[in-house]
C-alpha positions as a printed NumPy array, in Angstrom:
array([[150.275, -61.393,  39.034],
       [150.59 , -57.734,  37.584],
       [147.411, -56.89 ,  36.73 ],
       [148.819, -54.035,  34.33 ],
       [149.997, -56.429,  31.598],
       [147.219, -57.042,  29.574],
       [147.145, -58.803,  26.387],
       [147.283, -56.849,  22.704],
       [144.685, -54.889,  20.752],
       [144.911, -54.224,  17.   ],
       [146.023, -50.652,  17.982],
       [148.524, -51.92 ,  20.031],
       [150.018, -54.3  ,  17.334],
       [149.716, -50.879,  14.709],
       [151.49 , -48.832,  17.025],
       [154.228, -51.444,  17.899],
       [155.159, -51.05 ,  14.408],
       [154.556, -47.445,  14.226],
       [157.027, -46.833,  16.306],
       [159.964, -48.867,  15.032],
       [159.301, -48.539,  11.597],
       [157.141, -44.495,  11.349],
       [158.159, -43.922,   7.672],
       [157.363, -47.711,   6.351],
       [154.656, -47.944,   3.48 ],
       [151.81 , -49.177,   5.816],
       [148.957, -49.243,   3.25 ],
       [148.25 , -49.274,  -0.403],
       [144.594, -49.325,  -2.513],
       [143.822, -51.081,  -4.756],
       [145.126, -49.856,  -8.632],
       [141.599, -49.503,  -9.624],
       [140.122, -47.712,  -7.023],
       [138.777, -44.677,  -8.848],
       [136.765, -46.734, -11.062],
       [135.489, -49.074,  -7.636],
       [134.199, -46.046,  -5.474],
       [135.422, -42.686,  -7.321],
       [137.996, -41.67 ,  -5.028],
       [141.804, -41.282,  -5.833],
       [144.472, -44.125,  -5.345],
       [146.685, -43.37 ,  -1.698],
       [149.608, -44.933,  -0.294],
       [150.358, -44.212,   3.494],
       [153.33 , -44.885,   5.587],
       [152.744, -45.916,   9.058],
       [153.04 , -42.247,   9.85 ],
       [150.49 , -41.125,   7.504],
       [148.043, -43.907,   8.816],
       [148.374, -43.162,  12.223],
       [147.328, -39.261,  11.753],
       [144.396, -40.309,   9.784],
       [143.367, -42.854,  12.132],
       [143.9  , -40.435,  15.101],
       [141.381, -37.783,  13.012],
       [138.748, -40.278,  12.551],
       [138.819, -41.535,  16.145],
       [138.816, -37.987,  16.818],
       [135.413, -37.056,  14.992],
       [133.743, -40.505,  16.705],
       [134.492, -38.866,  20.474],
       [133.456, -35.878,  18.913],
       [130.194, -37.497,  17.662],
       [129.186, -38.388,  21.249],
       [130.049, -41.802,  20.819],
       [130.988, -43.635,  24.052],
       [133.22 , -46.56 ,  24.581],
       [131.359, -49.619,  23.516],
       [128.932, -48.104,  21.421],
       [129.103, -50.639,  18.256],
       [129.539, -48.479,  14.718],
       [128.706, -50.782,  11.807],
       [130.994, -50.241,   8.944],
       [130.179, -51.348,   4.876],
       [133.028, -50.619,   3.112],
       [135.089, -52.662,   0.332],
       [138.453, -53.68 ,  -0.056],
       [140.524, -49.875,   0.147],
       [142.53 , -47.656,   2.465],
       [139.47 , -46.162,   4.657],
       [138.147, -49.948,   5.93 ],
       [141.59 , -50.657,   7.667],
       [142.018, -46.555,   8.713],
       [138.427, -46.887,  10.047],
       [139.01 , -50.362,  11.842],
       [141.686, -49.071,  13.537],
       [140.038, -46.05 ,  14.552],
       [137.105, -47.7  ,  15.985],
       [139.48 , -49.617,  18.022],
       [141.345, -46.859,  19.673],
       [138.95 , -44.818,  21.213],
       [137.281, -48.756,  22.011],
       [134.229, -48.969,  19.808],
       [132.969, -52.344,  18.447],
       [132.879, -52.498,  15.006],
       [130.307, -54.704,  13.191],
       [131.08 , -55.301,   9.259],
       [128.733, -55.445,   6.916],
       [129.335, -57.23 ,   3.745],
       [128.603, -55.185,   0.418],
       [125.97 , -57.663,  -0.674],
       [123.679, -56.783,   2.221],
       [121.283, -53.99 ,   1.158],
       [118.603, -52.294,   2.816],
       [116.484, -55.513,   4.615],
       [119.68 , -57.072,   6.109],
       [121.109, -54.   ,   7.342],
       [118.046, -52.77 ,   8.981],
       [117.531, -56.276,  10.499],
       [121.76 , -56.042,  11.99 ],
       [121.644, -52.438,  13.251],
       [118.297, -52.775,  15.672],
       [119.647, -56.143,  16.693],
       [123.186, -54.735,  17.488],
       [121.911, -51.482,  19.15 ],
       [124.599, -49.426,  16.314],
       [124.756, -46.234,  17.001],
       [126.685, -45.125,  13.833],
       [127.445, -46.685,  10.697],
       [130.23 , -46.101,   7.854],
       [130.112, -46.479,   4.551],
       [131.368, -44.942,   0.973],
       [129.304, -42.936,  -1.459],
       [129.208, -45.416,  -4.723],
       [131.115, -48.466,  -4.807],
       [131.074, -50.098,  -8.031],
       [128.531, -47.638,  -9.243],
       [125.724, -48.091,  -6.3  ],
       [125.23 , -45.716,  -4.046],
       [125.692, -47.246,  -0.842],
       [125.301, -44.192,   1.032],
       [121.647, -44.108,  -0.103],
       [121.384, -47.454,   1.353],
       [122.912, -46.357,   4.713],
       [121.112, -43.384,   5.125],
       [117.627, -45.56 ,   4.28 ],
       [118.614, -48.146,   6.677],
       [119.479, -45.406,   9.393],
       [115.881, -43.854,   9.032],
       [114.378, -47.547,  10.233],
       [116.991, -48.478,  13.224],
       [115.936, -46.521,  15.682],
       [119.679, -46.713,  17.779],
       [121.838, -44.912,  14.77 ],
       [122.471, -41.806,  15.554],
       [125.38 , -40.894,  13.182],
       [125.509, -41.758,   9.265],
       [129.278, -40.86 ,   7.934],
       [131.26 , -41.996,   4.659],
       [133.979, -41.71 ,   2.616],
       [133.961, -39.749,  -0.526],
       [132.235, -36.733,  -2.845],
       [128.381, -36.257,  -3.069],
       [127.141, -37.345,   0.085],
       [124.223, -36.794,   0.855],
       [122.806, -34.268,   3.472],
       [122.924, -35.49 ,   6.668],
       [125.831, -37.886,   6.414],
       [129.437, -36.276,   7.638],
       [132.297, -36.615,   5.842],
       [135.287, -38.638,   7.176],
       [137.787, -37.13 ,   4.057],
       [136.777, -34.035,   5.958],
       [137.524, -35.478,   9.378],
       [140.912, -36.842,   7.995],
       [141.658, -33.259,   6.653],
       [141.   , -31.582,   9.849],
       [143.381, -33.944,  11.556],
       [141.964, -33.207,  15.043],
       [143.595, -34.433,  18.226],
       [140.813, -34.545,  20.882],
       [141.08 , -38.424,  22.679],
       [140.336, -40.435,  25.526],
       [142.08 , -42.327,  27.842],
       [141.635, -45.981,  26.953],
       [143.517, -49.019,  28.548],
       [144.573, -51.268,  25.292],
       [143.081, -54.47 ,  26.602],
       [142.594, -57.429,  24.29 ],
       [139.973, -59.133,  26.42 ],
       [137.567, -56.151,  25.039],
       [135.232, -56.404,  22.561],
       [136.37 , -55.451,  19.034],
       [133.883, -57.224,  16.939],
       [130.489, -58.223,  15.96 ],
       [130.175, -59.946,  12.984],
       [127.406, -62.264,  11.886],
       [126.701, -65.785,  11.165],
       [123.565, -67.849,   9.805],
       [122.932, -71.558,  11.41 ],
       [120.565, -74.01 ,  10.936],
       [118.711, -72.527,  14.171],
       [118.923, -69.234,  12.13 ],
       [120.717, -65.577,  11.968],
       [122.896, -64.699,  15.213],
       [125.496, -62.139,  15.938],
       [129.116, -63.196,  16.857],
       [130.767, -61.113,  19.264],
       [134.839, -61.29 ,  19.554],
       [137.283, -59.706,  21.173],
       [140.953, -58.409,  20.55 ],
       [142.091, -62.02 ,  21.478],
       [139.734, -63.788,  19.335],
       [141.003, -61.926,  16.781],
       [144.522, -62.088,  16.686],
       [143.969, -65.392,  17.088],
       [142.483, -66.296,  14.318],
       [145.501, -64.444,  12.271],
       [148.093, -66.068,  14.104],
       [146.244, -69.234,  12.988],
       [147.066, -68.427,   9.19 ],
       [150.333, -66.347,   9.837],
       [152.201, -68.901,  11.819],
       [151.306, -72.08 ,  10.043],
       [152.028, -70.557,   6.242],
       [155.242, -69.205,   7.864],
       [154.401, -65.507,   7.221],
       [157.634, -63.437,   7.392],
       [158.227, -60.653,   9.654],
       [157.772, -57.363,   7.096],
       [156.015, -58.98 ,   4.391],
       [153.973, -57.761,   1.518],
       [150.628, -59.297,   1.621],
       [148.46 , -58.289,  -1.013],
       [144.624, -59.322,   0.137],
       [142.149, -60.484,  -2.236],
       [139.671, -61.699,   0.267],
       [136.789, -59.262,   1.292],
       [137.391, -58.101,   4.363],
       [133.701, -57.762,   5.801],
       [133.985, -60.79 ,   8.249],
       [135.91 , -62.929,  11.291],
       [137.731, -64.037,   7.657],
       [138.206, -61.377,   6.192],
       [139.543, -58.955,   8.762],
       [141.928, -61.848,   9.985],
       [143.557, -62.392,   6.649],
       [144.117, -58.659,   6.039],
       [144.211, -56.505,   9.254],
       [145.65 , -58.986,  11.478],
       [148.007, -60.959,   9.137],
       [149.519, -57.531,   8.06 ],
       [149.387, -56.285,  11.533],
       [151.275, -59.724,  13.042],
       [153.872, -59.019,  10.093],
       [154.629, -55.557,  10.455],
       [154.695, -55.219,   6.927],
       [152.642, -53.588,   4.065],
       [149.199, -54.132,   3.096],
       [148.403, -54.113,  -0.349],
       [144.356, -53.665,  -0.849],
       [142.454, -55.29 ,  -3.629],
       [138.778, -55.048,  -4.211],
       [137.438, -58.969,  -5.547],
       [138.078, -59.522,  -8.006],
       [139.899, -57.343, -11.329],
       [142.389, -59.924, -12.619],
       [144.061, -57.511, -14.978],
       [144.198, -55.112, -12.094],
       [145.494, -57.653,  -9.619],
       [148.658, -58.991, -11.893],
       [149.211, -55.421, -12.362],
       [149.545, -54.385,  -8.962],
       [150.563, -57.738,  -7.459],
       [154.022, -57.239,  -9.923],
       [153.993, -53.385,  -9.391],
       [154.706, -53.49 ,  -4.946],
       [156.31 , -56.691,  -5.6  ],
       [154.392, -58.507,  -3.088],
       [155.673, -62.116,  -1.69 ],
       [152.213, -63.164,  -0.553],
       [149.123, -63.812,  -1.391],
       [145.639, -63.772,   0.595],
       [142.276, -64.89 ,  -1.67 ],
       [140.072, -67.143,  -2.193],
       [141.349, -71.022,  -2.263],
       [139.689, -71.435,  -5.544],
       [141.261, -68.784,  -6.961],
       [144.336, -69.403,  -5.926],
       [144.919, -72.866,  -7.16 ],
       [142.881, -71.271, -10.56 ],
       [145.774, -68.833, -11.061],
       [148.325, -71.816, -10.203],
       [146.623, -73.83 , -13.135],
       [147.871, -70.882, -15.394],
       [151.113, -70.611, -14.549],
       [150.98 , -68.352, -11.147],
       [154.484, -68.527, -10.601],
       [156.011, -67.114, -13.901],
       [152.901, -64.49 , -14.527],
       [153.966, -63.264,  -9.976],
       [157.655, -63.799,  -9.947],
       [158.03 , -62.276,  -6.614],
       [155.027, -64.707,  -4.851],
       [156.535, -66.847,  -2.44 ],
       [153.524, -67.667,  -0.262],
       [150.102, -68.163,  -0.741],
       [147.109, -68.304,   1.566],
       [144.134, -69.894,  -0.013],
       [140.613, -69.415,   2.208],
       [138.351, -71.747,   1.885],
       [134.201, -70.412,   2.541],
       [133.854, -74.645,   1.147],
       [135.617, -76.822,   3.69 ],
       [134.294, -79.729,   2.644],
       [136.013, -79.783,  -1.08 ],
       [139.702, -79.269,   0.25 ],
       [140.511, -82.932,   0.052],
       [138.953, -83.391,  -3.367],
       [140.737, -80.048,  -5.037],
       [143.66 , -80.211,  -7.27 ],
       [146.841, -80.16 ,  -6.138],
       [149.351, -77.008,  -6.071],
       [151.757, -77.649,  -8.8  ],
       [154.395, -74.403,  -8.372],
       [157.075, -75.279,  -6.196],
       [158.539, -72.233,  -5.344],
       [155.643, -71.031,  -4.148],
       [153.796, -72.533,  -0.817],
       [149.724, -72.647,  -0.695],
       [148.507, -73.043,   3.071],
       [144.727, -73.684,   3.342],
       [142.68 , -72.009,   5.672],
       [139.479, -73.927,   6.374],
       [136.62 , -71.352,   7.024],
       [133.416, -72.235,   9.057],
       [131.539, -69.161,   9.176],
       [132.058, -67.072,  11.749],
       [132.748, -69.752,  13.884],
       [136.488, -70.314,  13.727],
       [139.306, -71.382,  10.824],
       [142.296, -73.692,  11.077],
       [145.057, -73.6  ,   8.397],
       [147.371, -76.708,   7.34 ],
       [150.188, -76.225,   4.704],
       [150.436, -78.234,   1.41 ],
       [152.381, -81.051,   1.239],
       [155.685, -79.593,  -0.279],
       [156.344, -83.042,  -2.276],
       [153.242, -82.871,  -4.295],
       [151.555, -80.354,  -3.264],
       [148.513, -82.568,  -2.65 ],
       [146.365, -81.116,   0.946],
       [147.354, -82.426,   4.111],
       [145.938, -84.529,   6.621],
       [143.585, -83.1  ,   9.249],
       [143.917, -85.439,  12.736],
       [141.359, -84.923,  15.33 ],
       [142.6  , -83.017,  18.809],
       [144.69 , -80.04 ,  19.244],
       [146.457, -78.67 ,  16.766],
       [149.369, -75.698,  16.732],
       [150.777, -73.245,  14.718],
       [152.565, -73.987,  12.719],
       [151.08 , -77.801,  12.863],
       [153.405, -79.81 ,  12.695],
       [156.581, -78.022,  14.906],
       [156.928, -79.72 ,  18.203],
       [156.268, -77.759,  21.25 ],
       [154.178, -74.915,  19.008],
       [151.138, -72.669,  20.621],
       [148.122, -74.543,  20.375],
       [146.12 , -72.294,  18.365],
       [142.398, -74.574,  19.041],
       [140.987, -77.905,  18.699],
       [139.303, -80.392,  16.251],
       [137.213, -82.902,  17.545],
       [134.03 , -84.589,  16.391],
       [130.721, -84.654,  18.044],
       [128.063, -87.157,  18.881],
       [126.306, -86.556,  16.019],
       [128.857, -86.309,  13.725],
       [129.173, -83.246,  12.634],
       [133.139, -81.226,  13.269],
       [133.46 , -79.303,  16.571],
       [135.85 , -76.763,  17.146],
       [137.323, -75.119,  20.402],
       [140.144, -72.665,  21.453],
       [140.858, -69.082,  21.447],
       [139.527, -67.753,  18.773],
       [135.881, -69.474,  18.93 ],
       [133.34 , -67.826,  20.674],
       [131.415, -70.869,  22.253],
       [128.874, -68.703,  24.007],
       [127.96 , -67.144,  20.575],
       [126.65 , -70.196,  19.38 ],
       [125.188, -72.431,  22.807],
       [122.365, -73.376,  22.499],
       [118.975, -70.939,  23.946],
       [118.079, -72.896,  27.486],
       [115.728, -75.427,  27.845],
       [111.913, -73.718,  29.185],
       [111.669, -74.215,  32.888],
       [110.509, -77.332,  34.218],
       [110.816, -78.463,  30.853],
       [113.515, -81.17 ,  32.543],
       [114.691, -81.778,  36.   ],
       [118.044, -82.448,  34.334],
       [120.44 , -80.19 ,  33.146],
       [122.208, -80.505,  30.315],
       [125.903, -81.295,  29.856],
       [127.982, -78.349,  29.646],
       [129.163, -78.128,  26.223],
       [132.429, -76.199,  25.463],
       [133.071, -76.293,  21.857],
       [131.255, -75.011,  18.728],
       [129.536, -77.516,  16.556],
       [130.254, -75.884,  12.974],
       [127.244, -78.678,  11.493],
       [129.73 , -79.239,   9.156],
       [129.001, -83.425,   8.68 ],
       [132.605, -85.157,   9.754],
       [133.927, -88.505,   9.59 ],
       [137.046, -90.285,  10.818],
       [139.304, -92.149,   8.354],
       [139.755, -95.553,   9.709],
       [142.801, -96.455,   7.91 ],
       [144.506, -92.914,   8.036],
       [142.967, -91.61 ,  10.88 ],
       [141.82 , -88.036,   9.162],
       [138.847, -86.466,   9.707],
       [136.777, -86.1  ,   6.315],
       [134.362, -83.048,   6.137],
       [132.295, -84.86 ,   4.199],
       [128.727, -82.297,   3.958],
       [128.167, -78.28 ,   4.548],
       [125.335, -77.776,   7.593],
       [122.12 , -78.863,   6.431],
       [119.487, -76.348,   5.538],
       [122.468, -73.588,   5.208],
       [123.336, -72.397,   1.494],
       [126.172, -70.862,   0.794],
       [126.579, -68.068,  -2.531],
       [130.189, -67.169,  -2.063],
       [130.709, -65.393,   1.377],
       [126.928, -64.999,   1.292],
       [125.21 , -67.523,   3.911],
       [121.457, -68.006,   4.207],
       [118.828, -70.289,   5.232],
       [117.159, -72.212,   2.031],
       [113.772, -71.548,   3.871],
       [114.519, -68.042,   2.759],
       [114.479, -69.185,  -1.   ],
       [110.455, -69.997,  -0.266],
       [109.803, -66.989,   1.335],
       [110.908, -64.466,  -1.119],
       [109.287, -66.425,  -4.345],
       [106.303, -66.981,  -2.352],
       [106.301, -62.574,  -2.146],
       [106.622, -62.287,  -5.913],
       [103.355, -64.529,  -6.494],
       [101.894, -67.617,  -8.114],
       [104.198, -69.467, -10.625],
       [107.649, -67.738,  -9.23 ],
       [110.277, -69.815,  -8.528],
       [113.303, -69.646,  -6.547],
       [116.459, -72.147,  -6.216],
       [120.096, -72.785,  -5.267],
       [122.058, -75.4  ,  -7.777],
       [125.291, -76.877,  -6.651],
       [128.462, -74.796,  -7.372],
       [131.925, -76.323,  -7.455],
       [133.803, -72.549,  -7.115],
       [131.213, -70.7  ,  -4.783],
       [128.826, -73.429,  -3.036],
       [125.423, -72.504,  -4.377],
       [124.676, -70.598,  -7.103],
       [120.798, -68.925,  -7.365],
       [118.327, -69.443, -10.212],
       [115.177, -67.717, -10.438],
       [111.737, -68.133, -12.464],
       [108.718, -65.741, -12.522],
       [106.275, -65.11 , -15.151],
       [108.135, -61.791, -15.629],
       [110.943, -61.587, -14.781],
       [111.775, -57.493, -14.318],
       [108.979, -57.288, -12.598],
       [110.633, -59.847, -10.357],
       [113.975, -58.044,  -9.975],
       [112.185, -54.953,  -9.412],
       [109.909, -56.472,  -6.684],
       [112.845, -57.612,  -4.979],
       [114.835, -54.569,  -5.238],
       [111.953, -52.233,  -3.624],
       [112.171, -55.232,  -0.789],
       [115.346, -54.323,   0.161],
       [117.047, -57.647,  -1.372],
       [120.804, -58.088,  -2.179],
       [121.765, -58.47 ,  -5.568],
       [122.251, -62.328,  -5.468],
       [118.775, -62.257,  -4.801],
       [117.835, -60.435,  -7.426],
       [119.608, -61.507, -10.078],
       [118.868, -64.836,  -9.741],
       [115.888, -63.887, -12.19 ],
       [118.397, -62.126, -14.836],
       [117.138, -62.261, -18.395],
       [118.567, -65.283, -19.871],
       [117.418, -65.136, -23.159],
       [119.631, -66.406, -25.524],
       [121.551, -68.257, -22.946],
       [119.759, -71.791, -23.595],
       [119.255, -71.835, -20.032],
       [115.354, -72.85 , -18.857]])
């Protein structure tokens, strides 16, 4: 065998395109980015992208950092998460997203357990200062060693990657593009609690061949991405779906609906990455006249188990693939029906990509376990990530069975007469705000800090899972409590000011 073919990186796949297409629109933000983090609105060839990617992987070798070191990146939906990404990647750091919702607690918590010795963010977006935040976490994670961000009024201390950009420095290293390397660490929450999920290139591409291949993504598309990007998810349905294509990216920061039409219609785009339930919401108003370009739509869903129950897609010149989402576990995709657009069948055992062409890649596995719950294997699922911690020794002369799939704890059930599986329950003890996962021991723990009386609770959402609800005998006291804590938003605003609102 030569041992000098290895398989692709995300550089690799950038660069393929790079250099048979140098002068292509590559990227495009979002049409309201000056009002999400203050900076002005860029479109970049491949060309253009390349350079800036080159500068910022230049100023992370300059910063000392050595191969493998993990950088942790908060960013939202623009330009600088894929040009950062990218950079990370070719001078082979591991980058570890953060989603925007995680404040000062979380990200302390992730950076000591990672061993990050940088992190990445932007000055404001949507009016917080998230650089604040970074540089606050920094000063309690011992490992970071570099704080830098995009934007104006940074604070002292952090280094600006605009600058970097502007500089365009060349200095490099030699690298070998090998997609068996790590590339990621994002992170998950179980019923055995928080973990980290390490991937490499593979896993990765992977997962985005998963989507591209089954929905039948053309070669140069448009894809305009409404998912956030801070996740296995999220940087498979943007990065690697537009990298697989070899097309453009068009950025857009959840969620701005008179933004979105506007830019959507403006690049023309013929497909469309969000949110399942927004997808088949914009369907219900007539998708297809209001995006006459939109051939193909991608609809992620962080709510696996209400697939089979949602409406069906009603345009007909546009598809809908859904993309089942289990954390950070894995994803599978399976394309509408095109008669009715009503969601098709999942079977048990291997599946490929697309699903239903004969003799197509197996792209993993769906199988369910003894205690019926839906396993997953293949590719793209890192089973060590989520084995179980060994038993204590001499706790059992017998070892247990080897065990090479991931159970997602999603509860599963075969269809007798059909011969589907039906995800019939999300894990138990696991609540889900949007993209948000957490334990509902958690919901104790933080109304048990704000004192006698307080109250804290997830109710049943049919769009985002959960939704929070919180009681105290005051409650901005309450929100203020939890801010100083270090709490995300959802957190705190579960004990908004309702009056007015008939709400208890």
């Amino acid at each position: 065998m030569n041992q000098s073919i290895t398989s692709p990186t995300l550089d690799t796949l950038f660069k393929r395109s790079l250099a048979r297409q140098p002068e292509a629109l590559a990227l495009v933000d979002p049409i309201n980015k000056q009002r999400v983090t203050g900076q002005t609105r860029k479109r970049l060839t491949y060309a253009q992208a390349d350079r800036a990617i080159s500068a910022i992987a230049a100023h992370f070798v300059e910063s000392g950092l050595p191969a493998n070191t993990v950088i942790a990146v908060q960013l939202p939906s623009t330009i600088e998460f894929a040009l950062t990404v990218l950079a990370a990647h070719r001078v082979g750091l591991v980058v570890a997203p953060l989603p925007l919702l995680w404040r000062q607690a979380e990200l302390t918590s992730v950076l000591n357990r990672t061993a990050a010795r940088a992190i990445v963010t932007c000055g404001k977006i949507d009016g917080v200062s998230y650089a604040d935040i970074a540089m606050n976490a920094a000063a309690e994670a011992f490992s970071i060693r570099h704080v830098c961000g995009f934007g104006t009024d940074l604070p002292e201390g952090m280094a600006s990657l605009d600058d970097a950009i502007l500089q365009d420095s060349r200095t490099s290293r030699p690298m070998i593009q090998d997609g068996r390397k790590p590339a990621l660490i994002s992170f998950d929450v179980t019923s055995e609690g928080f973990r980290p999920v390490p991937r490499a290139h593979f896993g990765l591409i992977a997962g985005g061949l998963a989507m591209s291949l089954e929905s039948d993504l053309a070669q140069g598309a448009t894809i305009m991405s409404a998912f956030a990007p801070m996740s296995f998810a999220g940087i498979c349905s943007s990065l690697v779906t537009w990298l697989l294509s070899g097309g453009t990216l068009v950025m857009h920061h959840p969620f701005d609906e008179e933004a979105f039409e506007a830019q959507f219609n403006d690049q023309g785009c013929d497909t469309l990455i969000a949110p399942a339930q927004l997808a088949l919401r914009l369907d219900e108003c007539g998708l297809s006249e209001r995006l006459p370009t939109l051939r193909n739509a991608i609809g992620l869903w962080r709510t696996p188990e209400q697939v089979a129950s949602s409406v069906h897609w009603r345009s007909r010149r546009v598809t809908m693939t859904d993309v089942y989402l289990f954390g950070e576990a894995g994803l599978f995709g399976a394309r509408r029906n095109a008669e009715d657009g009503s969601p098709a069948p999942i079977k048990p055992g291997p599946h490929g990509a697309p699903r239903e062409a004969p003799g197509a890649s197996i792209a993993g596995e769906i199988l369910l376990t003894p205690k019926g719950t839906l396993g997953l294997r293949g590719p793209m699922v890192p089973v060590a990530a989520y084995a179980p911690p060994p038993p204590p020794p001499g706790d059992s002369l017998i070892a247990p069975p080897p065990r090479d799939y991931v159970d997602t704890e999603y509860a599963a059930r075969v269809d007798r007469a059909t011969g589907a599986v039906n995800i019939t329950a999300p894990p138990s003890g696991v609540m889900t705000v949007g993209g948000y996962r957490f334990l509902a021991g958690e919901l104790q723990e933080w109304a048990r800090r704000l004192g006698q009386g307080a109250l804290l609770t997830a109710l049943p959402d049919r769009l985002s899972g959960h939704r929070l609800a919180g009681r105290a005998q005051d409650n901005a006291r309450a929100r203020d409590a939890l801010t100083e804590l270090g709490l995300n938003p959802l957190m705190v605003e579960a004990f908004r000011d309702r009056s007015g609102t008939g709400m208890p």
